[in-house]
XYZ file of C-alpha atoms in Angstrom:
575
model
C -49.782 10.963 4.765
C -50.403 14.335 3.713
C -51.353 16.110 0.331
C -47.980 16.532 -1.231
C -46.288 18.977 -2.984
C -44.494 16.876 -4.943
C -46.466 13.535 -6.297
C -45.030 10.227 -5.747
C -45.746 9.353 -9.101
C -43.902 12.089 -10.566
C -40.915 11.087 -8.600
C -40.865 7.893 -9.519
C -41.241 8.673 -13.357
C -38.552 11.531 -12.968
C -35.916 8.582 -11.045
C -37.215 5.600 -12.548
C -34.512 5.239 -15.293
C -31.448 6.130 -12.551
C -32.779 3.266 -10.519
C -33.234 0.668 -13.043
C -29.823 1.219 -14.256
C -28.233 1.444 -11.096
C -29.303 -2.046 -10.729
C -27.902 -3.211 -13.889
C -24.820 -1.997 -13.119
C -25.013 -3.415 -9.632
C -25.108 -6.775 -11.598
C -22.638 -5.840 -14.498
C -20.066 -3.969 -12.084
C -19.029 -1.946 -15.028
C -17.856 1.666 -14.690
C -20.735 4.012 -14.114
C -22.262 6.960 -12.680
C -24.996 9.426 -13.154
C -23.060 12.451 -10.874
C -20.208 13.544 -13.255
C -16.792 14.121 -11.832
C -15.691 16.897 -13.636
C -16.706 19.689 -11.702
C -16.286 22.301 -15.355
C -19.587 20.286 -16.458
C -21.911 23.131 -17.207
C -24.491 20.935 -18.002
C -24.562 18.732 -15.017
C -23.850 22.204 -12.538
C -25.173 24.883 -14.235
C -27.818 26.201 -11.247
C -24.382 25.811 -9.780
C -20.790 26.517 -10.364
C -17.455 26.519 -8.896
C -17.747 30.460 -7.415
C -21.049 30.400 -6.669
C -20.352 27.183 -4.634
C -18.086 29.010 -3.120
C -20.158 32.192 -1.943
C -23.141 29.485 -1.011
C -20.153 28.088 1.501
C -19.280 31.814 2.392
C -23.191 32.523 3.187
C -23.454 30.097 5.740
C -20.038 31.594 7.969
C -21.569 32.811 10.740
C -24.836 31.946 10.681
C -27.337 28.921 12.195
C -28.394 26.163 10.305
C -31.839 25.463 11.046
C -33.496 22.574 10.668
C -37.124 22.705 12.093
C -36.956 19.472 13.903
C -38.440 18.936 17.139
C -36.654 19.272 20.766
C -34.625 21.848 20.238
C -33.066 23.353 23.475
C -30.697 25.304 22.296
C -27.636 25.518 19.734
C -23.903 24.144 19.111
C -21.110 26.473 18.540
C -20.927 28.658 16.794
C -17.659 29.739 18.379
C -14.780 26.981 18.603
C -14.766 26.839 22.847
C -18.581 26.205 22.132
C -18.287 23.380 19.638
C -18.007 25.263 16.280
C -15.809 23.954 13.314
C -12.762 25.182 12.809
C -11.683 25.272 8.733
C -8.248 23.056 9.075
C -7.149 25.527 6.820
C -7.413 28.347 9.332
C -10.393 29.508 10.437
C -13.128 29.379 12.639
C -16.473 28.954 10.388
C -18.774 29.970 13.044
C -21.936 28.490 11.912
C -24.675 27.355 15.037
C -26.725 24.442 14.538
C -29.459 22.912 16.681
C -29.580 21.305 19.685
C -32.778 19.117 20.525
C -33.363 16.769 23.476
C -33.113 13.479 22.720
C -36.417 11.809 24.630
C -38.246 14.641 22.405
C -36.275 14.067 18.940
C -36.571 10.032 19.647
C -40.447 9.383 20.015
C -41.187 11.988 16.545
C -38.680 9.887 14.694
C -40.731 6.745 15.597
C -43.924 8.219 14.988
C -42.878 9.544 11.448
C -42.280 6.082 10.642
C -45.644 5.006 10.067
C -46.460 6.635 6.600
C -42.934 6.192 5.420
C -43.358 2.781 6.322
C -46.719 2.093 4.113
C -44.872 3.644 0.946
C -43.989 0.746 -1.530
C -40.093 0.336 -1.976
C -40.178 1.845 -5.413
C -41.469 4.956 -4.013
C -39.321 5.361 -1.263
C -36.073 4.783 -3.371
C -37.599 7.433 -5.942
C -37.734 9.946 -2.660
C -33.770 8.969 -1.909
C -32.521 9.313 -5.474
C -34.708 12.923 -5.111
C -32.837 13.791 -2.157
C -29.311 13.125 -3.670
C -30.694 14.935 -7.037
C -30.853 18.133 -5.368
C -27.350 17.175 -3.611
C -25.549 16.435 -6.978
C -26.904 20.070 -7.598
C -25.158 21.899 -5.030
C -22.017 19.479 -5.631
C -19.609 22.698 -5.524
C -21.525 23.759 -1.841
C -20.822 20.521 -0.602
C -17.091 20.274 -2.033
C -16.168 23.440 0.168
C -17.971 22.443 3.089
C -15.565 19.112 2.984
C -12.702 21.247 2.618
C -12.935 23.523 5.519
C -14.113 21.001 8.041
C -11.907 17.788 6.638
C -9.016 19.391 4.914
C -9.705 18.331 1.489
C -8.062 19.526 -0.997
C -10.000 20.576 -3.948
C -10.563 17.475 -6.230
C -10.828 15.389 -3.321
C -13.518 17.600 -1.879
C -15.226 17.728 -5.097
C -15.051 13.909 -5.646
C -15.234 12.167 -1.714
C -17.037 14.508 -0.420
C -19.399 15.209 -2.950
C -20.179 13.159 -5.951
C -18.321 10.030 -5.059
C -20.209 10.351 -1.858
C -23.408 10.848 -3.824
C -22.486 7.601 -5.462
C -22.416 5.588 -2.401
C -25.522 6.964 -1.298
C -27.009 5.815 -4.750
C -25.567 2.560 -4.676
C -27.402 1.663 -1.152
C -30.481 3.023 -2.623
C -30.420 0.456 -5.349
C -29.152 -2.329 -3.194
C -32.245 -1.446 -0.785
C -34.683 -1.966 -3.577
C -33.197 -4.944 -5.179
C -33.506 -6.539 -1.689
C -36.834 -5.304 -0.620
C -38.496 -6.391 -4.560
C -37.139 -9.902 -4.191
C -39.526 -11.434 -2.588
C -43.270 -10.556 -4.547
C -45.797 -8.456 -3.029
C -48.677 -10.521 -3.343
C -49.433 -13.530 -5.144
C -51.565 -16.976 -4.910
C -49.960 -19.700 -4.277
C -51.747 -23.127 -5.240
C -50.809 -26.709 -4.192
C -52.313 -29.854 -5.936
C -54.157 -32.295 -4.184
C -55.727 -35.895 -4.725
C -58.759 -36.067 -6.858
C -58.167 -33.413 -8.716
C -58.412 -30.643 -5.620
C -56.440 -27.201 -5.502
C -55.387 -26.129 -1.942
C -54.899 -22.352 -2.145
C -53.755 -19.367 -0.088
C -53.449 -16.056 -1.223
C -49.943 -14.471 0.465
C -48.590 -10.729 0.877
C -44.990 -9.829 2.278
C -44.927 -7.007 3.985
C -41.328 -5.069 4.478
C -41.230 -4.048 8.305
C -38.258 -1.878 8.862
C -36.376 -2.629 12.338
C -36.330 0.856 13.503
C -34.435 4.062 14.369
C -30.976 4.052 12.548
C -28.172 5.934 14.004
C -25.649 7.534 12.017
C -22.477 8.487 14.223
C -20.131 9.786 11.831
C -16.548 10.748 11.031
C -14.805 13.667 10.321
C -12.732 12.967 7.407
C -15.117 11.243 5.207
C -18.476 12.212 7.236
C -20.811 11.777 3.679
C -18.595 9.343 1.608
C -18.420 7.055 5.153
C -21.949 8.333 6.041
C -24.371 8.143 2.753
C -24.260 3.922 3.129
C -26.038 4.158 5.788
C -27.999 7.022 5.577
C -29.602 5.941 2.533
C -29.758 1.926 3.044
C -31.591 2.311 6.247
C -33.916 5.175 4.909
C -34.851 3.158 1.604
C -35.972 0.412 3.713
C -38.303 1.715 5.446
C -36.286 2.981 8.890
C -35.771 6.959 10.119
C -32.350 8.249 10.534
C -30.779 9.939 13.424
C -27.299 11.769 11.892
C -25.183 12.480 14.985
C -22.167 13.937 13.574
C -18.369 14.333 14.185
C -18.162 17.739 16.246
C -15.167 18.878 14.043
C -17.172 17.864 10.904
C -20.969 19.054 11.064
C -21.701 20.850 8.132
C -21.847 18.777 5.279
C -24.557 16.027 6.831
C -26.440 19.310 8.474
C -27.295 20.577 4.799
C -27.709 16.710 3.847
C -30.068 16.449 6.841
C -31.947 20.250 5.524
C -32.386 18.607 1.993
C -33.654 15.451 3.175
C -36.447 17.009 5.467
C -36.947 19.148 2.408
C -37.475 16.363 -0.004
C -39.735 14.479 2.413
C -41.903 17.341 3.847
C -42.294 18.053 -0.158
C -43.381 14.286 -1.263
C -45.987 14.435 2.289
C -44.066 12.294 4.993
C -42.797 13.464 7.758
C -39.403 15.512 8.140
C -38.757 13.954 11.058
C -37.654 10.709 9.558
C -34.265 12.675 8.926
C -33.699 14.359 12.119
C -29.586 16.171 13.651
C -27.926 15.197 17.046
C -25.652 18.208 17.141
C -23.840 17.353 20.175
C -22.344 20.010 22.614
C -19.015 19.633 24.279
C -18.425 16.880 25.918
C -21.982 15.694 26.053
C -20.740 12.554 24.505
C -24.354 11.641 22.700
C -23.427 8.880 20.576
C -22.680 6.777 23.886
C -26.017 7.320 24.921
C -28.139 7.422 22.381
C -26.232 4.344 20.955
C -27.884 2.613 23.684
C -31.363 3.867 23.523
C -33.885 0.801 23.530
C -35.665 2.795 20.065
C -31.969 2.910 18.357
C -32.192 -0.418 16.159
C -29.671 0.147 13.692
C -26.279 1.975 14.076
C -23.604 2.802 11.606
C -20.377 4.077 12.479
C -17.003 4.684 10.857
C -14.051 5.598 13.387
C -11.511 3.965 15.635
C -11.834 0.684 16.455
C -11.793 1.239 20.291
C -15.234 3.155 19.984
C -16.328 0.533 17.287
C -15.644 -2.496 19.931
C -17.788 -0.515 22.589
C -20.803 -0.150 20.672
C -20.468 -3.714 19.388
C -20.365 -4.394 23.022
C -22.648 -2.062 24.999
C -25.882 -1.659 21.882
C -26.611 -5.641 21.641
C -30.381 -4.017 20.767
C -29.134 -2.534 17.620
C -27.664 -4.362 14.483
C -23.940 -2.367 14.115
C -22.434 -1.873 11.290
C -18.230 -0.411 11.519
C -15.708 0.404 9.511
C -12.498 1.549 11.895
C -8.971 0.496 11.946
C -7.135 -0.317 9.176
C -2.914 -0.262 8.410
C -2.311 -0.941 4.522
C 0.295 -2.819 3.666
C 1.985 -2.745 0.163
C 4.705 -5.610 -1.583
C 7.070 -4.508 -3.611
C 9.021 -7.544 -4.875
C 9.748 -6.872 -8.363
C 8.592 -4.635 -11.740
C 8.919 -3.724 -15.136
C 8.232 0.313 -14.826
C 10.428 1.292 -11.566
C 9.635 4.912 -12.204
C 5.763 4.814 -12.921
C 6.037 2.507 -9.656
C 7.794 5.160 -7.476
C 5.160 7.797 -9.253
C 1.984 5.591 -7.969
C 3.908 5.289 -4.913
C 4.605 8.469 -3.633
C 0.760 9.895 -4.960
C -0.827 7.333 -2.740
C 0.659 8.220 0.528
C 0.448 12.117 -0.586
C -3.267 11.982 -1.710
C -5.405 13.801 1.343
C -1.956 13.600 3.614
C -2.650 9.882 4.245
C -5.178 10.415 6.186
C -7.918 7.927 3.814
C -8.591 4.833 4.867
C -7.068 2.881 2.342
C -4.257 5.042 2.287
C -0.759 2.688 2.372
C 1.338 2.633 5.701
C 3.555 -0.550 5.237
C 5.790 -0.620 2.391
C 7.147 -4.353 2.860
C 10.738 -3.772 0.844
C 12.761 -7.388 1.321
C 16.070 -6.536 2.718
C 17.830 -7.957 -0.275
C 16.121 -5.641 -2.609
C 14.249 -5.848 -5.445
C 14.020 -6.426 -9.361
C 13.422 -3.403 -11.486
C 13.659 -2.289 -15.398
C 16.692 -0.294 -14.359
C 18.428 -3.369 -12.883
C 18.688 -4.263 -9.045
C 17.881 -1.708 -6.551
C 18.841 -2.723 -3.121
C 16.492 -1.778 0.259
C 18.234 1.631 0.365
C 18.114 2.756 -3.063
C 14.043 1.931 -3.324
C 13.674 3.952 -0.317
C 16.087 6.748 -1.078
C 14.199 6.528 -4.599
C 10.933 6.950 -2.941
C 11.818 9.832 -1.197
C 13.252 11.970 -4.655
C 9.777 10.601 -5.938
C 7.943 12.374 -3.604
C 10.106 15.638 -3.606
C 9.701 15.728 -7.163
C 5.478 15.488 -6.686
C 5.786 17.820 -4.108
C 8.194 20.000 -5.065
C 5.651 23.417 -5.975
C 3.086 24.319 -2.429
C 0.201 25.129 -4.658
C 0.291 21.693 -6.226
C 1.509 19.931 -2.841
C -1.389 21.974 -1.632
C -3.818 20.390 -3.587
C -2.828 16.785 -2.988
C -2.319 16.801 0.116
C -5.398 18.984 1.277
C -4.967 19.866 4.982
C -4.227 17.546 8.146
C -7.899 17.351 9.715
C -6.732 17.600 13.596
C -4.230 18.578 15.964
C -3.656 15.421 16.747
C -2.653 14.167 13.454
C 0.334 17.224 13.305
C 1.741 16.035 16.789
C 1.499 12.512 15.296
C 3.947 13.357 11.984
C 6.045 15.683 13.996
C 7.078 12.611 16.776
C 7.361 10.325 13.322
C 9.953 13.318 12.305
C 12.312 14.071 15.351
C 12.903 9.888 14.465
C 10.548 8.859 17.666
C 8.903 5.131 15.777
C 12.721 4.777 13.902
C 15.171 6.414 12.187
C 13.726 8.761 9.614
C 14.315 7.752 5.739
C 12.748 11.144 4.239
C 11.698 13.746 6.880
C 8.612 16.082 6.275
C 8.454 19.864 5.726
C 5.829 22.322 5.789
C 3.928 23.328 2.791
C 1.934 27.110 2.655
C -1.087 27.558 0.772
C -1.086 29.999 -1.558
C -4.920 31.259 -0.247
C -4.786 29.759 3.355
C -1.778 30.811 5.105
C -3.209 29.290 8.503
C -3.421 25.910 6.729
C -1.280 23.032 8.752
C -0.563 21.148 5.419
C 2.847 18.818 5.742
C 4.381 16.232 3.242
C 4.871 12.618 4.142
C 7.847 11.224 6.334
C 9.233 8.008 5.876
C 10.428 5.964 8.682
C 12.667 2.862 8.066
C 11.360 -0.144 10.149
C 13.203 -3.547 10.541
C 10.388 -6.275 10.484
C 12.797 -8.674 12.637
C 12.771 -6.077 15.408
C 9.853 -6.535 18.248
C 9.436 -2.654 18.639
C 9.209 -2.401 15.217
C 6.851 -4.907 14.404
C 4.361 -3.564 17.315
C 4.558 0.038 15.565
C 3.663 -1.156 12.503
C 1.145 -3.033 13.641
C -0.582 0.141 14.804
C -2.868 2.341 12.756
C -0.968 5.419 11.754
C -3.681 7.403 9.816
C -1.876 10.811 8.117
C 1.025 11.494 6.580
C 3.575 9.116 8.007
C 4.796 6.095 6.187
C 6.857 2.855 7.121
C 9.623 1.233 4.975
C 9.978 -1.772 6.827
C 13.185 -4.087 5.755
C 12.010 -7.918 5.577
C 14.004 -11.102 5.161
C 12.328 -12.337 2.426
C 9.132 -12.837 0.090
C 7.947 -15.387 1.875
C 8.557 -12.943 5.365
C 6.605 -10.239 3.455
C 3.573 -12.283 2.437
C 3.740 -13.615 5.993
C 3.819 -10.389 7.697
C 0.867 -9.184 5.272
C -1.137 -11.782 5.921
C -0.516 -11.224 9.820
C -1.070 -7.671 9.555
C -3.910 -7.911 8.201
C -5.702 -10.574 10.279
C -4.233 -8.922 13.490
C -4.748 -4.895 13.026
C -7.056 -4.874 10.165
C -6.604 -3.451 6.868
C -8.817 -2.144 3.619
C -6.335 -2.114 1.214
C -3.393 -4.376 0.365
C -1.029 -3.877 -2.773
C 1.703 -5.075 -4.740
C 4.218 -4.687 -7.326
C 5.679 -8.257 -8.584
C 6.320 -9.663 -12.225
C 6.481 -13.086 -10.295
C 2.898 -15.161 -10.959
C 3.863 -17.195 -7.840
C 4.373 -14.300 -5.718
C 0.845 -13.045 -6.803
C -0.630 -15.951 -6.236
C 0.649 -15.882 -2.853
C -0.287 -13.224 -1.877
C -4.016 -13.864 -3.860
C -3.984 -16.568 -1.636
C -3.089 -14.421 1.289
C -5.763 -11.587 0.776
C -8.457 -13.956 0.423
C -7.450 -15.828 3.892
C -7.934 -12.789 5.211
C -10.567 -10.812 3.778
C -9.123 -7.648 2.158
C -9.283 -6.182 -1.170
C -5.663 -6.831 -3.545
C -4.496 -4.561 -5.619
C -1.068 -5.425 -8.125
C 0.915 -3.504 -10.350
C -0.372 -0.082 -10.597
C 1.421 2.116 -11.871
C -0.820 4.801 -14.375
C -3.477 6.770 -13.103
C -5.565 4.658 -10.685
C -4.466 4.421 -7.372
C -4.492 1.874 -4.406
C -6.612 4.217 -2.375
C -9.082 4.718 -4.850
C -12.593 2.856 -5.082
C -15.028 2.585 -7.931
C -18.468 2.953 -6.651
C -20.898 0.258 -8.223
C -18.103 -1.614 -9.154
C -15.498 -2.601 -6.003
C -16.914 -3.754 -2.903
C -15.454 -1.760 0.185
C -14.451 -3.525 3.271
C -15.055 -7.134 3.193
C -16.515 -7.678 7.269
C -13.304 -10.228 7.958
C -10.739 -8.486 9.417
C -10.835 -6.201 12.551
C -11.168 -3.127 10.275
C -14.615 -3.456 10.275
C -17.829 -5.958 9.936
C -19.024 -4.232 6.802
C -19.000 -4.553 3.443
C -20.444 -1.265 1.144
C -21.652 -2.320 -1.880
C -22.652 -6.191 -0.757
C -26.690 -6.567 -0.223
C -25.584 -7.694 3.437
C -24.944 -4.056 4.435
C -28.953 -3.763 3.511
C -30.476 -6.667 4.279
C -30.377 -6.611 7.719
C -32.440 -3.139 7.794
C -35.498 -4.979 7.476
C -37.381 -8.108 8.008
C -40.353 -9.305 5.891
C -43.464 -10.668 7.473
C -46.322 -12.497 5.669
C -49.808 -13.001 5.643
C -51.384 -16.112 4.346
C -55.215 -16.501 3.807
C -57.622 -19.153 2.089
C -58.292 -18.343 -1.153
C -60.785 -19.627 -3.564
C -59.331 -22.753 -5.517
C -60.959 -21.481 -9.168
């Protein structure tokens, strides 16, 4: 390891407190987080604000990215037939990045393992929380490069794909170290024996990461679905190779700049963070997914691609989060209103396009009980729909909920939902125009009425629908509706279930349900936190039981298997 320009021990002094309590909290689960949320902080962003986050983003249009890794043999992009982003609200962004050959890019990443791998755990988490320091800094940066390559709309940007995202990244940090400290360093271990004897041995454990982690990530979420792994595998001891989404590249190429930064600053070796900008139709995470040196991959997508690496990488350990459709109860409440409010943000927030955004709105046919006195299945859903006109009723706010649809294919997907293609249409969408981004493709959420008793209708919404398009779906009963939950979710997968009952047995029932089959319950929302939402260091995300993924963020499983730890016992002297 090299002279650095940055001591270890400074680090660790500077991040020591961060960590400690990012452990405690780990423990607690109480609400915390060291990367505010409110992007006005002038404390927290004053080397950075909103504007000059802005003209950072507007510096990089047009330019390349580079990165100073090894192999490079040319660039991506930057113009959209070559591979370059295209802002969904737009525009192309025309920004190049490197290109490097994978059997170069491969063999540096394993030979930059060996000082990284001699650092003590403590140190290497100081060099993580260093790296996502300087990323908390340029928060407002990051924030626009979600929105023009994901379609965020502004708070989501600033939250998902920034600090939120920051938080994850923190979070696996923490669980890294807990893990990797639990077993001592050194110590001597002593064992009585007859007449008064002392058989000793003195014993080390030694962390040994498993290897090359790849990072093949998204394009909606590519930092809040990507800084897990990122930063679980690089705490333990491992070098990350970040291949990401083609339509999503910018905001884990400046993560990957920082992190070489950081490292080549602290003396180890850049090359433990390392691109795999990937050209059209190159299709590099097939095969470098398979790559004897790839140990550890971690991927968040559809669950097609997600069964083929589980299939085809048996040398790596995969981790997935893919497939998920929602469902949602309502049986009964006390605030019908505040219910339809909750409602209608939920499937507007980011266009519907999160992963725990609801799909299934399980209504029995009967109806349900409200404050305002029975409302049959029509009313609730004609209710809905004035709900959701009434959030959506002014473009620059729709705008800002609803953020931008990522992909073509996600348009062509609500427009066949709207010309009544999956079922007759309860509340059709319409086009919204931002106010600064005329180009933006930006659409509210349609509603289509399902029958649950119907075979084509059960197999559509059994299907993962991500975006703006939403299923009322008319069941016999309660009992049907917990039923059809709990088969949804065992069957297609889901992140997310929620409810709205004032009936203890019902939510026991469906407690009873959701822990069957592995998925996170939410009941009776109706203020200001939503079913979509997750509180880093406090809810677990994904719980690895149903098919929408084998994963769990926040659990010490999603780190544990990172890295083994192999001892060394020698005779000792008894005194």
């Amino acid at each position: 390891m090299s002279t650095s320009a940055l001591p270890l021990r400074t680090l660790t002094r500077r991040h020591q407190a961060v960590l400690h309590r990012a452990l405690n909290v780990l423990r607690s689960r109480e609400h915390w987080s060291p990367y505010p949320e409110d992007p006005g902080d002038s404390v927290a962003y004053r080397d950075q604000d909103a504007a000059e986050g802005e003209r950072a983003f507007q510096r990089l249009l047009g330019t390349t990215v580079e990165l100073g890794q090894p192999g490079r043999d040319g660039t991506v992009g930057p113009e959209p037939e070559e591979g370059g982003e295209v802002s969904p609200y737009g525009f192309p962004l025309r920004i190049a990045y490197p290109h490097s050959d994978p059997a170069v890019l491969l063999p540096a990443q394993r030979a930059a393992m060996a000082g990284w791998r001699s650092a003590t755990p403590l140190e290497r988490a100081a060099v993580c929380a260093e790296i996502l320091a300087r990323i908390n800094a340029r928060s407002h940066e990051f924030a626009q490069a979600a929105t023009h390559t994901s379609g965020h709309g502004p708070v989501m940007a600033f939250h998902a794909g920034a600090v939120h995202a920051q938080d994850r990244g923190l979070e696996a940090v923490a669980l890294g170290l807990a893990e990797q400290t639990r077993l001592p360093a050194a110590f001597t271990w002593r064992k009585p024996l007859p007449g008064g004897r002392v058989l000793a041995l003195d014993k080390t454990f030694t962390i040994v990461p498993r290897g090359i982690s790849l990072l093949i990530a998204n394009a909606v979420f590519p930092t809040w679905n990507g800084y897990p792994g990122l930063f679980a595998s690089l705490v333990t001891g491992n070098a990350v190779l970040v291949k990401p989404h083609p339509r999503a590249v910018l905001p884990l190429a400046l993560t990957v700049r920082v992190a070489r930064d950081v490292l080549r600053e602290t003396g180890f070796d850049p090359d433990l963070v390392c691109l795999a900008a990937e050209r059209p139709g190159e299709e590099l995470a097939r095969r470098l997914a398979v790559h004897p040196d790839v140990r550890i991959i971690d991927y968040a997508g559809t669950s097609t691609f997600g069964a083929w690496l589980t299939e085809n990488a048996p040398q790596a350990q995969v981790h997935t989060a893919t497939s998920a459709a929602n469902p949602i109860l309502l049986h009964s409440t006390s605030r019908y209103q505040d219910t339809l409010a909750n409602l209608a943000f939920s499937l507007a927030l980011y266009s519907g396009q999160l992963c725990t955004s609801p799909q299934n709105l399980l209504i029995p046919r009967g109806g349900i009980t409200t404050d305002e006195g029975h409302k049959t299945y029509d009313e609730v859903v004609t209710d809905l729909g004035t709900a959701l006109d009434t959030l959506l009723a002014d473009d620059a706010h729709a705008a800002d909920i609803l953020g931008a649809l990522y992909a073509p294919h996600v348009l062509d997907r609500v427009e066949a939902a709207d010309r009544g293609n999956l079922g007759p249409v309860a509340h059709h969408t319409r086009a919204v125009t931002h106010p600064r981004h005329p180009g933006a493709v930006i659409r509210t959420p349609v509603v289509v009425r399902l029958d649950a008793g119907r075979a084509a209708d059960l197999s559509t919404l059994m299907t993962e629908w991500p975006g703006p398009v939403a299923f009322a779906v008319a069941v016999e009963s309660t009992e049907a509706a917990v039923a059809l939950l709990r088969r949804t979710v065992r069957e297609t997968g889901a992140l997310s279930a929620g409810a709205h009952t004032t009936d203890p047995r019902v939510e026991r029932a469906l407690e009873d349900a959701c822990a069957d089959t592995g998925v996170m319950l939410t009941l009776n929302l109706t203020g200001d936190w939503y079913l979509t939402q997750s509180a880093v260091y406090s809810d677990l995300h994904g719980t690895g039981l149903n098919p929408s993924g084998n994963t769990t963020y926040g659990d010490a499983s999603f780190v544990t298997g990172r890295f083994r730890s192999v001892a060394v016992r020698r005779a000792a002297d008894a005194a």
